[in-house]
Every structure is written in structure tokens, then in C-alpha cells.
Coordinates of C-alpha atoms and ligand atoms in Angstrom, one line a residue:
X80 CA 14.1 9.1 -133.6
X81 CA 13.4 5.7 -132.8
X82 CA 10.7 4.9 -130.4
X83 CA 9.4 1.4 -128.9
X84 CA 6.3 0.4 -128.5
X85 CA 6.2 0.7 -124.8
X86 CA 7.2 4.2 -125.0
X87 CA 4.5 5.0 -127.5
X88 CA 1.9 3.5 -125.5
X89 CA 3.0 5.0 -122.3
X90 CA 3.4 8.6 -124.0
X91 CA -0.2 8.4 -125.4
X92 CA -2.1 7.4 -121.9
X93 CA 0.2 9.7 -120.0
X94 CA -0.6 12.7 -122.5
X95 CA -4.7 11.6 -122.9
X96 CA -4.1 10.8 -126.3
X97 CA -5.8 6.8 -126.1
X98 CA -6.4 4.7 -122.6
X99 CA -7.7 1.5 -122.3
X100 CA -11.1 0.3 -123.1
X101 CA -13.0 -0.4 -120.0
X102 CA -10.1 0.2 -117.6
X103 CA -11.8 0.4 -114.1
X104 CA -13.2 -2.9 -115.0
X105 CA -9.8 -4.6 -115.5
X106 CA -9.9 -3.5 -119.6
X107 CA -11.4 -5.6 -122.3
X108 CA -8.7 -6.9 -124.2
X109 CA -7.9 -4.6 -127.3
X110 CA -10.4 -2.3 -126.7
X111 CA -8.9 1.3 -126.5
X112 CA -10.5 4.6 -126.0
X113 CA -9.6 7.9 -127.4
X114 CA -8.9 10.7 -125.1
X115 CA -9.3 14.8 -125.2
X116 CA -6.3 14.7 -127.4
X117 CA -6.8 11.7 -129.5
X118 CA -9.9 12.3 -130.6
X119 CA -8.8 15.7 -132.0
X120 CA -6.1 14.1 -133.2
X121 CA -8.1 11.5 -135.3
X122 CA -10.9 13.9 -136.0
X123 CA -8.3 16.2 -137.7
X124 CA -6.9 13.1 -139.3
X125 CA -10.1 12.5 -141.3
X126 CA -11.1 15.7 -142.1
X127 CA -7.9 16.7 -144.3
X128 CA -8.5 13.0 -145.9
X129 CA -12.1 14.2 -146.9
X130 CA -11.0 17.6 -147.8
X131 CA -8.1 15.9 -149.8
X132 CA -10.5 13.3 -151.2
X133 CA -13.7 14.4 -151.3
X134 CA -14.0 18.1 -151.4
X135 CA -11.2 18.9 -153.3
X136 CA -11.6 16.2 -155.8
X137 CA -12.9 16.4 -159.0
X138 CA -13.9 13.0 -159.1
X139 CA -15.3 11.9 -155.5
X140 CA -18.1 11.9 -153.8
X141 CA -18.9 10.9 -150.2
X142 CA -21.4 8.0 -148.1
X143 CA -22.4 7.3 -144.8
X144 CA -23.3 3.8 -145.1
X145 CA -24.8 1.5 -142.3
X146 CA -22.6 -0.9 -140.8
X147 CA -25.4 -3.4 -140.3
X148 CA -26.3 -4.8 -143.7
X149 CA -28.4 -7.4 -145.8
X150 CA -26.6 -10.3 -144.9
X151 CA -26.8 -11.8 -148.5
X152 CA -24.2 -8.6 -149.4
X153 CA -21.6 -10.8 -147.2
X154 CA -22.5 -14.0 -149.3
X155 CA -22.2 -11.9 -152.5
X156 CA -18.7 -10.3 -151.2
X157 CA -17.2 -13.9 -150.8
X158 CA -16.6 -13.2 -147.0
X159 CA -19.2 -15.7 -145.8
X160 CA -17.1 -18.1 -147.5
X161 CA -13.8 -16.9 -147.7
X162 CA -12.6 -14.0 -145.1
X163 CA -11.5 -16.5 -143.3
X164 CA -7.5 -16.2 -141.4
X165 CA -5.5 -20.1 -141.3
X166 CA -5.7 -20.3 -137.0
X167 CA -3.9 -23.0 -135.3
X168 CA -3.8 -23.9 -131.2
X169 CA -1.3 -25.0 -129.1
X170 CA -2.2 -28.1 -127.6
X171 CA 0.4 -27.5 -124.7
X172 CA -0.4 -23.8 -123.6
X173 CA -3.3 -23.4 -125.2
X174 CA -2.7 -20.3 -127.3
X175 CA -4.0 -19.6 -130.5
X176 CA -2.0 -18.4 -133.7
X177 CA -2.1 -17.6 -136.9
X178 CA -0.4 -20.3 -138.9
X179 CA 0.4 -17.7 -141.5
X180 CA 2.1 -15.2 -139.1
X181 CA 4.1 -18.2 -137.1
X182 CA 5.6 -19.5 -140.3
X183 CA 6.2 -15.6 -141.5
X184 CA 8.1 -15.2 -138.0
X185 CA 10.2 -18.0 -138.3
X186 CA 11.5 -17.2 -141.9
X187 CA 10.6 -13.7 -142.8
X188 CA 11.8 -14.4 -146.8
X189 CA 8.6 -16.8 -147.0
X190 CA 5.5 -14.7 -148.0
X191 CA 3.2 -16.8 -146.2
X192 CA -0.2 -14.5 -147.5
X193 CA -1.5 -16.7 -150.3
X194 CA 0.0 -19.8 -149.4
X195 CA -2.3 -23.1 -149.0
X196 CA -3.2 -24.5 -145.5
X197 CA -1.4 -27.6 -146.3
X198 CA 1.8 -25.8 -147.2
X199 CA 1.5 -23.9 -144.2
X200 CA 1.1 -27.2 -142.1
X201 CA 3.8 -28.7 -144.3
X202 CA 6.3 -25.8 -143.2
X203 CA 5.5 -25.6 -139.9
X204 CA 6.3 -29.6 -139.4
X205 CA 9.2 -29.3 -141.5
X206 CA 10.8 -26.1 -139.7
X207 CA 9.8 -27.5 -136.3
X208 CA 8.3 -24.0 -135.6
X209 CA 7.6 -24.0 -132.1
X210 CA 5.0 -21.9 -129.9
X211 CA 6.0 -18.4 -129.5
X212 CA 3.7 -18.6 -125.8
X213 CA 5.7 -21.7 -124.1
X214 CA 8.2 -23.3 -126.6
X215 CA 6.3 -26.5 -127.0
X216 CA 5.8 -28.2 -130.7
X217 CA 2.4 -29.7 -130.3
X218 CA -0.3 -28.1 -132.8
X219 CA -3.9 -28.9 -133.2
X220 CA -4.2 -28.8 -137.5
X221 CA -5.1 -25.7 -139.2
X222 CA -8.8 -24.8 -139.5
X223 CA -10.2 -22.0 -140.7
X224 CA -11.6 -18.9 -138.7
X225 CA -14.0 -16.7 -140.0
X226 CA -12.9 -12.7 -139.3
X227 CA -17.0 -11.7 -139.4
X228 CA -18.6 -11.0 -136.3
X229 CA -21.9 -12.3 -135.9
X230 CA -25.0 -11.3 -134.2
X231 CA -28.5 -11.3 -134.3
X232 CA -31.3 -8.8 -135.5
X233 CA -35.0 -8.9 -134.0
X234 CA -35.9 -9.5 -130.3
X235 CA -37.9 -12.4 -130.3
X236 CA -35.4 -15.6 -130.3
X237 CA -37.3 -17.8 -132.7
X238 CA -37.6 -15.2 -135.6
X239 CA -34.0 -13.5 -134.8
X240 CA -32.1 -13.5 -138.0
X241 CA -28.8 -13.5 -138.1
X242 CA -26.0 -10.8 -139.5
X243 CA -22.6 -9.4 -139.0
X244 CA -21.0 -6.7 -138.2
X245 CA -19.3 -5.2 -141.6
X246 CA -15.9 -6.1 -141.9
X247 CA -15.1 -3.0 -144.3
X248 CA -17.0 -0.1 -145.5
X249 CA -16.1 -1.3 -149.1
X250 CA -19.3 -3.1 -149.7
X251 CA -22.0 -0.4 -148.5
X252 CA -20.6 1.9 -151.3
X253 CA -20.7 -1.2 -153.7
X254 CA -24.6 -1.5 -153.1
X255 CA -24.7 2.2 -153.5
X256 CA -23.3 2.4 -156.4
X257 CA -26.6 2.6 -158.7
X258 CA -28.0 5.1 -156.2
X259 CA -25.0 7.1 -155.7
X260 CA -24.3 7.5 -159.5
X261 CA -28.1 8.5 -160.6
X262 CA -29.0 10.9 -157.7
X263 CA -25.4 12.6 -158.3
X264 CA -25.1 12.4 -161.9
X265 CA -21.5 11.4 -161.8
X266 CA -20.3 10.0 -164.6
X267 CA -17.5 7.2 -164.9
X268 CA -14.7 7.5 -164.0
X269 CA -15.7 8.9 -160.4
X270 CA -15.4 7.6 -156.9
X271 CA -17.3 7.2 -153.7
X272 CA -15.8 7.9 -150.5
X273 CA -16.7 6.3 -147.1
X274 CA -15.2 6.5 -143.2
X275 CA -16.8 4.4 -140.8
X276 CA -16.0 1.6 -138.1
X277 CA -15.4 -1.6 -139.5
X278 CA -15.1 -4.7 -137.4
X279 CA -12.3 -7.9 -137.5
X280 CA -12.4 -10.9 -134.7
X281 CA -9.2 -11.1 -135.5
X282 CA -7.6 -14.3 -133.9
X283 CA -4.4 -12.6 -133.0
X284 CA -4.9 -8.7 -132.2
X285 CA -1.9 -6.9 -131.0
X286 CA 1.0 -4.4 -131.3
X287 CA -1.6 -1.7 -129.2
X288 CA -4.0 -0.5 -131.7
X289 CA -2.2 -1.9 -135.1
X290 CA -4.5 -4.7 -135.2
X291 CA -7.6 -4.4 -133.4
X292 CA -11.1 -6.1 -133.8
X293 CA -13.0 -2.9 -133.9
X294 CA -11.5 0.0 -136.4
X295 CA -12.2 3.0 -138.9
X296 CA -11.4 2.7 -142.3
X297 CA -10.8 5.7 -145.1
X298 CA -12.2 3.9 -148.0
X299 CA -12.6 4.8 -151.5
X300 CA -14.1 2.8 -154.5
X301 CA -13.3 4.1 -157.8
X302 CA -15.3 3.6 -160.7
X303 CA -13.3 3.0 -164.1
X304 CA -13.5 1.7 -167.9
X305 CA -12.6 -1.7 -167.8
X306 CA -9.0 -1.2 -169.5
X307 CA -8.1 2.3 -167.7
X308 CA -7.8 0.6 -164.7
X309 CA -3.9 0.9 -164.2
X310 CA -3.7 4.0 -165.4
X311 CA -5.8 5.1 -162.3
X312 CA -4.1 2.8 -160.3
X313 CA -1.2 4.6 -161.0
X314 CA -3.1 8.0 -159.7
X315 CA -4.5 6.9 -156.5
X316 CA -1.5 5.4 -155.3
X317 CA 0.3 8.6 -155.8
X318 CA -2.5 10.7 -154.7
X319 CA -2.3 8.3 -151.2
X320 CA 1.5 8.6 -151.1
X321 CA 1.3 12.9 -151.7
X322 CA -1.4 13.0 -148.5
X323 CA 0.6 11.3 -146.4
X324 CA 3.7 13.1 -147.0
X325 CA 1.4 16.3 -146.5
X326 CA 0.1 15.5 -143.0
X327 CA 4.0 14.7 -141.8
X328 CA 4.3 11.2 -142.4
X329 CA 8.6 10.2 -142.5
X330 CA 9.3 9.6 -146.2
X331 CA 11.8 7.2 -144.8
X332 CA 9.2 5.1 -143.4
X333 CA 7.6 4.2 -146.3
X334 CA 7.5 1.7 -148.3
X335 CA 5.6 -0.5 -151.3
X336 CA 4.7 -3.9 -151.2
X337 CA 3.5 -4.7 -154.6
X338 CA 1.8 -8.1 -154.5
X339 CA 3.2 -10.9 -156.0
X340 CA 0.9 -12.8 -158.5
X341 CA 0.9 -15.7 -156.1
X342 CA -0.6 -13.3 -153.4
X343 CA -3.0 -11.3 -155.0
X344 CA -6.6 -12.2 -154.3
X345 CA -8.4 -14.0 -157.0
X346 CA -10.6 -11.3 -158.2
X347 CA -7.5 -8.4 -158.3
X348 CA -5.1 -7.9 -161.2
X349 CA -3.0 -5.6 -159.1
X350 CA -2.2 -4.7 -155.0
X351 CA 0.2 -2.6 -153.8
X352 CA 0.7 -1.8 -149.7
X353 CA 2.0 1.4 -148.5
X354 CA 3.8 0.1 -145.2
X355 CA 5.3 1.9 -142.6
X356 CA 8.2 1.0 -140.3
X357 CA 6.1 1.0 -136.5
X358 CA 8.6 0.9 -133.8
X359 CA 7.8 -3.5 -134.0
X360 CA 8.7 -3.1 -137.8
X361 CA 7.5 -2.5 -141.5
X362 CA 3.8 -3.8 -141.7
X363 CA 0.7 -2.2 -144.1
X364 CA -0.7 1.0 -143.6
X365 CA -2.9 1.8 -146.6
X366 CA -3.5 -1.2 -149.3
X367 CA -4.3 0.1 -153.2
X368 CA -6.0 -2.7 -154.6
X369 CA -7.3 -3.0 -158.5
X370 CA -10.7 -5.1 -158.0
X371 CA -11.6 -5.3 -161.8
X372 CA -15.3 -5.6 -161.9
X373 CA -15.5 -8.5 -159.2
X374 CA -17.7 -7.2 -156.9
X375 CA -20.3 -5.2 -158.9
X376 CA -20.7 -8.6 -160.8
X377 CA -21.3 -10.3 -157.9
X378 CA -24.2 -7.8 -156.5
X379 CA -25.2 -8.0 -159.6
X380 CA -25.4 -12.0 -159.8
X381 CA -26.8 -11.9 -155.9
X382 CA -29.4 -9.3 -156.6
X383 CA -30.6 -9.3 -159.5
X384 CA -31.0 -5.6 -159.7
X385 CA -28.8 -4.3 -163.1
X386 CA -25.5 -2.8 -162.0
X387 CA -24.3 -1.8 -165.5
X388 CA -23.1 1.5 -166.4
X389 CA -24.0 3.1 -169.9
X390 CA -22.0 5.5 -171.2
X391 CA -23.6 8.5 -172.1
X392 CA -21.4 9.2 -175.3
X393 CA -21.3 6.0 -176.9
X394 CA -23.7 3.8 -175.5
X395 CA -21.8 1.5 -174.5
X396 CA -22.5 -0.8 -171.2
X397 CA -20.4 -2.1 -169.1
X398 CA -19.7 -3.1 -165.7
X399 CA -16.9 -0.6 -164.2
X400 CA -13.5 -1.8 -162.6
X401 CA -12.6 -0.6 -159.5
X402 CA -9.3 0.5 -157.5
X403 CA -9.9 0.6 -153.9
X404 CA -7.3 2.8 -151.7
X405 CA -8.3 1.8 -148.3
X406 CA -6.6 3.2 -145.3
X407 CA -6.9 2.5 -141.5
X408 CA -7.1 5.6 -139.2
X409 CA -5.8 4.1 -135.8
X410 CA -3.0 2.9 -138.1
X411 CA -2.4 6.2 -139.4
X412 CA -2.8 7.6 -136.1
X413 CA 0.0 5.4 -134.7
X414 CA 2.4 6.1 -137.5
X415 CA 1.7 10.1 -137.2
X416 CA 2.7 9.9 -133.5
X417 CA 5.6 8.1 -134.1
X418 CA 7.0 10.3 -137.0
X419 CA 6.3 12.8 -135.2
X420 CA 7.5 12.4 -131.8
X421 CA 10.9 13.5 -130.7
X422 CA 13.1 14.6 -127.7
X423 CA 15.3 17.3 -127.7
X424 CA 17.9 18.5 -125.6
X425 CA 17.8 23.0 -125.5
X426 CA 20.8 24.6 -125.8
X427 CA 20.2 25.7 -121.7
X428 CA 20.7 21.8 -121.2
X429 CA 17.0 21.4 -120.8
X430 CA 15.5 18.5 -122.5
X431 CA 12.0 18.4 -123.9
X432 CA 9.6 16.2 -125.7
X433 CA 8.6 18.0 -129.2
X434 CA 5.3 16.3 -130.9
X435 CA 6.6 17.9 -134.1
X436 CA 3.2 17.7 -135.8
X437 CA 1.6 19.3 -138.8
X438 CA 0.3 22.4 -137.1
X439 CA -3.3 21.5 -139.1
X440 CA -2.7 17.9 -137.7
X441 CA -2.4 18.5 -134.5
X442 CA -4.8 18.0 -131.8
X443 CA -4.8 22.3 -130.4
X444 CA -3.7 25.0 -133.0
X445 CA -3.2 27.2 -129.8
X446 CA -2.7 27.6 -126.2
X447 CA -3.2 30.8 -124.4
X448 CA -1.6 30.9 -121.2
X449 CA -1.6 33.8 -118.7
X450 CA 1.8 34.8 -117.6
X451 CA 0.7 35.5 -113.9
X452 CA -2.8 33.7 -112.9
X453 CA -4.3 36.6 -110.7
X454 CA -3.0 39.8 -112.9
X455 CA -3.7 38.3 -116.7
X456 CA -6.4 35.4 -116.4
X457 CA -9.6 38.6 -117.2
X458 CA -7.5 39.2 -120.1
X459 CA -6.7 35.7 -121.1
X460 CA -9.8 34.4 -120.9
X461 CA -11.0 37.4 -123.2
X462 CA -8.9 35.6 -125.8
X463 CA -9.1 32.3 -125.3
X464 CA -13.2 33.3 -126.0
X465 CA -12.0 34.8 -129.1
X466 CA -9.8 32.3 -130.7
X467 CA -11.6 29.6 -129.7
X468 CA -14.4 30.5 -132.5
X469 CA -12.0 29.7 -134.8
X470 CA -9.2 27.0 -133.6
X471 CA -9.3 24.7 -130.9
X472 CA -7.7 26.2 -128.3
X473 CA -6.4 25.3 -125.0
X474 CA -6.5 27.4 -121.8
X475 CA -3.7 26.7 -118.8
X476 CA -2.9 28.8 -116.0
X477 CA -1.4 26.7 -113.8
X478 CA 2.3 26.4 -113.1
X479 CA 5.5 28.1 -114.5
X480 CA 5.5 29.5 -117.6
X481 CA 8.5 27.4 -119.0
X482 CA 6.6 24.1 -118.0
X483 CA 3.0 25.0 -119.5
X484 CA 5.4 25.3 -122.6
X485 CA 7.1 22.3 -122.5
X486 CA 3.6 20.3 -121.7
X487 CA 2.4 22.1 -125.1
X488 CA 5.5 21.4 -126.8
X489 CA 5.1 17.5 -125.8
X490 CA 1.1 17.3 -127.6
X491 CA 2.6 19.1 -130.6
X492 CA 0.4 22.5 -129.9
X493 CA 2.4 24.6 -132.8
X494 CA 1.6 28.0 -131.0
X495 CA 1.5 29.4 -127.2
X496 CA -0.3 33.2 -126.6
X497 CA 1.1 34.4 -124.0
X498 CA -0.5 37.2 -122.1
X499 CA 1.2 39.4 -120.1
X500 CA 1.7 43.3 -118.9
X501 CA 2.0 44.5 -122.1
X502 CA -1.1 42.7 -123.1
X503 CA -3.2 44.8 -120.8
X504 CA -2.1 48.2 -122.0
X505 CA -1.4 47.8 -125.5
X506 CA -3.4 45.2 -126.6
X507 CA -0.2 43.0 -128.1
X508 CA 0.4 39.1 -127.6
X509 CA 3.5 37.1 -127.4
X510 CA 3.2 34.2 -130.3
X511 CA 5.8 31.5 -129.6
X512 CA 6.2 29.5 -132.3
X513 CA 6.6 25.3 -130.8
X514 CA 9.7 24.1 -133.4
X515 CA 12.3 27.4 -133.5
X516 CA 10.6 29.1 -130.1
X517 CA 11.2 31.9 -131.8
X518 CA 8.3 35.1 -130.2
X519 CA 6.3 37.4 -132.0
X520 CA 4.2 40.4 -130.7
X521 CA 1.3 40.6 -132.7
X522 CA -2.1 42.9 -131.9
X523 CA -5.1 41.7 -131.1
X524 CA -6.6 42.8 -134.0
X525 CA -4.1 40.7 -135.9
X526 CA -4.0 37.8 -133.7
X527 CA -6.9 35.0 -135.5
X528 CA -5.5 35.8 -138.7
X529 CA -2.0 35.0 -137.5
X530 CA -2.7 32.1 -136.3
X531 CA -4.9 30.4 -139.0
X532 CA -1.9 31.4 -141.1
X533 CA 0.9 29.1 -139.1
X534 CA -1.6 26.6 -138.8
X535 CA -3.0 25.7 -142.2
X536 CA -2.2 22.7 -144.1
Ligands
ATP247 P1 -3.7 -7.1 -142.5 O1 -3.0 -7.9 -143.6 O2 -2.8 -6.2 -141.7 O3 -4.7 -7.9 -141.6 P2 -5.7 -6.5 -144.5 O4 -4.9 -6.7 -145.7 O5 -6.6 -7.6 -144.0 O6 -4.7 -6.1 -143.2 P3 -7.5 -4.7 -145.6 O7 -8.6 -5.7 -145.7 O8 -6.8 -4.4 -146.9 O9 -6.4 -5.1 -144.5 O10 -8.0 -3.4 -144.9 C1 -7.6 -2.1 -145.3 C2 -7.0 -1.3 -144.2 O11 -7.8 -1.3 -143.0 C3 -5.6 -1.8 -143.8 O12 -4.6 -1.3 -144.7 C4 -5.5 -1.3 -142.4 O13 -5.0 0.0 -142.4 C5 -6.9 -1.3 -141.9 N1 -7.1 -2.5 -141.1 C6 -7.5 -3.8 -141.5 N2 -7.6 -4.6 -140.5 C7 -7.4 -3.9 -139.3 C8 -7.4 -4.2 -137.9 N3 -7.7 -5.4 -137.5 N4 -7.1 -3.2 -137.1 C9 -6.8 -2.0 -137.5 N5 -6.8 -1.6 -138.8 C10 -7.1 -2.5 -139.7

């Protein structure tokens, strides 16, 4: 089904799944905080990406980088000079834009990504665009803003030097990539694999947690032979596609953006974004970008240190290429939720909310609810001890039995235990299964086992 933004936003406080950041204080704009459910959510989230691409590939390894770096890396990477976005003010109201999303938004068959600031002011005078805040057609010119948060290291004033907050992940496994390779003998082609918070001030953050200026990135860089690089291009791109058809993302939400030559940043021979169709429309979710040897040259260059890579068999030395699958999680988050959420009327003319998620994606593999509080809680909360070793579980005694099932049904829990009469003299369990309701008895014996089975990726 369709859903809108409002409802997505109001299903995910109500539920716990994210709040506002700061909220007794009035919020700080774009700033959200992950409840009891969302942080399961997004914990699961990136463990079946590192599974997927780290421990169950043959060619990755993973980092743990620090986000506060030498700030000559961000000189090296080009984003002192040019992680810049095109911003532009309304002299009227006072709001600030992005030239490039205003001119996008007036004429979405313009690829305005890639397009000079003068052509952008030249379109926006042309079109008459006017402010999307008040209507007006009075624009300071374009200048350009740079994305990098600054701040400053030390605590004496005089001596404080200052540095940024890293804007991707990408570049701490670049500067690792000597280390990385000799401590873990890998030889090329292999990858490194990194998830961390990165940090944007983006001028215009919005649609909820789309586009915020603190987020976590799945990144990978991928060491190549200069030459193989599309033939790996190729492979992560599907690899990136087969996860997130895997963890329940709707194929017919997807699809490819492949960069036109116009767009592609200077240093990339090819970039192709997986988008997906948020309830505000089709916008990137994971960008595969080829980086040919770009930024290994440039650490190189900036530090002097030799970042070639000799091949064992033949000699040879060169600098690898690199494709770069990098994927946001509160963007992956968001378009989880929204494949997955649905409403459904029951054939007894109920209706219910059904989070059909993955059962290994979702935030509790199980909830054991007592059917009568006083008679079955001993027992219950015997089990709960038990299968809480293994899955998280939830425990709720409180209300009907028919509406502790639809609250489970709503955050996607894929399995209630129910305890009950039956439960205390022979030791069996009701299982109801979330998407066919259909009930099982199973022993206790049995009962771990069962569940880990129904709830594997
Ligand atoms: P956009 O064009 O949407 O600003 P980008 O092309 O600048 O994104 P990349 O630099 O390719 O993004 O970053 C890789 C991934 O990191 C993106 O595909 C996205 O999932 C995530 N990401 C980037 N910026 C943000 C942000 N401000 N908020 C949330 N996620 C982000």
C-alpha cells in the first residue's frame, strides 16, 4: 500500500520506533532519536549487511574508523574544496534553498546534479522559479556552501586546530588501506567494509530522516586491477540489489539511476543509484560508484607515504581502482518500514495494521504473552527467561488477548507464544504465526528451535 509521510512519521513515534531529537526542549530541528523498536530495527539492519558483506564474503573485510580525522585527509579528498551544495536565499522570506533542487522542482526532466552555477542562475531567471516558502522572485546569487562540519580540537583557544566532522566513512578505509591489506594479507581484488555516523550540514534537510545532517553509512571500498573495474561494478551492484530484496525491500520500488556522463563526478567512470519510491517519491537509497584510482592517488600525492599495490604473481605495481557501494541506514530504515507496512481488513471485519517484516528483520522475533495474568504469568515468565537467551523477545500481559496480538502484529513481531492451561500440564505452547495466524502447539522442549527456524533470514 501506499503510505504518506505523515502517516509514516506518526506510525513510528506512536509505535517507539524514532521520536524527536531533544523533544522536551522544543526538538532540535532534524535531530531524531531511535526508540526500543528502532534501534532493534536498525541494529538488525546492519548486522545482516555485515553478515552479507563481511562475514560471508570471500572478499571483505571490516574497520572501525575514527570519525575525527587528519584534516589534510579532507584536502586530499577534494571536500575542503569541493563538497560544496549550489545554496541560494530568498531575499523576501528569508529561506534558504538549494538552487539545484528548486530548478529540479520546477522541471523534473532537467538533471540539475552536475550543472554549473551559472546555468542554474541562468534557469532559475529564465523559468521565473519562484520561492517554494512565500511565492516571491527575489534571490540573493548562488554561493557555494560547504557540507563539512567544522570544529575545533585542543582546549586552549590560541593553539586549537581546526577539523571536521567526516562527511563519509569512505576516506578512513582509504587511509587504511596500506594497513588493512599488510596486517590481513588480502590480496587484490578484496574490500574493506565500514558502518559509522557520518555527518552533512546539509542546507535543506527534510522528508523526516531522508536527509539529515547527522547519519550512518554502510560503506564498502573495493580494491580492483585497474581494467576489471566494471566487471566488479557489475557484481556489487547486483550483490546490493540481491540484499535488499532479501531483507523485504518491494522490488517495485526500485529503481537505477545510472549517471549520465554530464553528472558523474570528475574522478568516476561510472555511478549508478539504487532509488526507491518514499511515499514523497523516487529519490537514492544506495549509490555504486566506480572511483578509478582517484583517491588512493591523492593520499598518495598528500602523504607522501607509497600507496601502491604489488602483485604477488607478477610483480606488477599499481594503484588499485575502486567501486564504492555506499548505503544509508536511516534511508534503508525508512524504505523497510514503508514496504513493509500494511493494513488489513480480517475476515471477522476487524482491521489491523501488519508490519509485514522479514522475521530476521524485525525488531522482536517473539512475544510471549500469558493468556490469563494471575493463572499463566509463573509459567510465562519461565519462558520468556528461556527464549530470551536466544531471540529478543517481548513480554506483555496486559489487556485482551486479541489486542496484545494486533499491537504485535502492528511492529511486525512474526510470532506470539501464548501460554495457557494446557501449557501448565503438558508443557505445550500455542505459536501463532503473524502473516496466515495460523497456531501451532509445539513442546517446550521444541519450542527455541522452532522459533529460530521461522525467524532466520
Ligand atoms: P544526496 O544526493 O541524496 O544528497 P549523495 O549522493 O550526496 O546523496 P552519497 O555521498 O553518495 O550521497 O552518500 C552515500 C549514501 O549515504 C546515500 O546513498 C544515502 O543513502 C546516504 N546519505 C547521504 N547523505 C545523507 C543525508 N544527509 N541523510 C541521510 N542519508 C544520507
Amino acid at each position: 500500500m501506499s503510505l504518506t509521510m505523515e502517516q509514516l512519521v506518526n506510525y513510528t513515534k506512536n509505535y517507539g520506533f524514532v521520536f524527536q531529537g531533544s523533544e522536551i526542549y522544543g526538538g532540535l530541528a532534524n535531530t531524531w532519536d531511535y526508540g526500543p523498536l528502532g534501534v532493534e530495527l536498525k541494529n538488525n539492519l546492519k548486522n545482516i549487511w555485515w553478515r552479507r558483506f563481511v562475514q560471508e564474503s570471500p572478499y571483505n573485510v571490516g574497520l572501525d574508523s575514527a570519525i575525527l580525522m587528519n584534516p589534510t585527509t579532507w584536502v586530499a579528498s577534494g571536500h575542503v574544496d569541493s563538497f560544496t551544495d549550489p545554496l541560494i536565499d530568498c531575499r523576501s522570506c528569508k529561506s534558504r534553498h538549494r538552487a539545484d533542487h528548486l530548478v529540479e522542482a520546477h522541471d523534473a526532466s532537467i538533471e540539475a546534479d552536475g550543472l554549473s552555477m551559472d546555468e542554474l542562475e541562468r534557469i532559475i531567471k529564465e523559468n521565473e522559479i519562484s520561492c517554494p516558502t512565500c511565492g516571491a522572485f527575489d534571490y540573493t546569487p548562488i554561493r557555494t556552501f560547504n557540507l563539512m562540519f567544522e570544529t575545533s580540537l585542543g582546549v586552549v583557544d590560541e593553539k586549537a586546530q581546526s577539523i571536521y566532522l567526516r562527511p563519509e566513512t569512505a576516506q578512513g578505509i582509504f587511509v587504511n588501506f596500506k594497513n588493512v591489506q599488510r596486517t590481513s594479507r588480502m590480496k587484490v581484488p578484496f574490500g574493506i567494509a565500514q558502518i559509522g555516523k557520518s555527518f552533512r550540514n546539509e542546507i535543506t534537510p527534510k522528508n523526516f530522516i531522508f536527509r539529515t545532517r547527522e547519519f550512518e553509512q554502510m560503506e564498502i571500498e573495493f580494491f580492483c586491477k585497474p581494467g576489471s573495474e566494471m566487471e566488479w561494478f557489475d557484481y556489487w551492484l547486483n550483490a546490493s540489489v540481491d540484499y535488499l530484496d532479501d531483507i523485504g525491500l518491494d522490488k517495485d520500488k526500485i529503481r537505477f539511476d545510472e549517471h549520465k556522463p554530464h553528472q558523474l563526478s570528475h574522478y568516476s567512470n561510472k555511478t549508478t543509484d539504487i532509488q526507491y519510491r518514499y511515499p514523497f517519491g523516487f529519490d537514492e537509497l544506495w549509490g555504486v560508484a566506480s572511483r578509478t584510482d582517484y583517491d588512493l592517488s591523492r593520499h598518495q600525492e598528500y602523504s607522501e607515504e607509497n600507496l601502491e599495490y604489488q602483485d604477488p604473481v607478477t610483480n606488477e605495481k599499481y594503484i588499485p581502482y575502486v567501486i564504492e557501494p555506499s548505503l544509508g541506514v536511516e534511508r534503508l530504515f525508512l524504505s523497510v518500514l514503508d514496504s513493509a507496512y500494511t493494513e488489513e481488513t480480517l475476515e471477522s471485519g476487524e482491521t489491523r495494521i501488519n508490519l509485514r517484516l522479514k522475521p530476521a528483520v524485525a525488531p522482536y522475533k517473539v512475544a510471549v504473552l500469558p493468556l490469563i495474568k494471575k493463572r499463566h504469568r509463573e509459567k510465562a515468565q519461565e519462558v520468556f527467561g528461556k527464549v530470551a537467551k536466544h531471540v529478543m523477545t517481548f513480554y506483555d500481559e496486559a489487556g485482551k488477548i486479541g489486542r496484545r496480538y494486533r499491537r504485535q502484529d502492528a511492529i511486525g513481531t512474526p510470532i506470539c507464544l501464548t501460554v495457557d492451561d494446557e501449557s501448565l500440564e503438558e508443557n505445550t505452547f500455542t505459536l501463532r504465526f503473524r502473516d496466515s495466524m495460523e497456531q501451532i502447539r509445539v513442546k517446550e522442549e521444541d519450542l527455541v528451535t522452532t522459533i529460530e527456524q521461522h525467524t532466520a533470514l
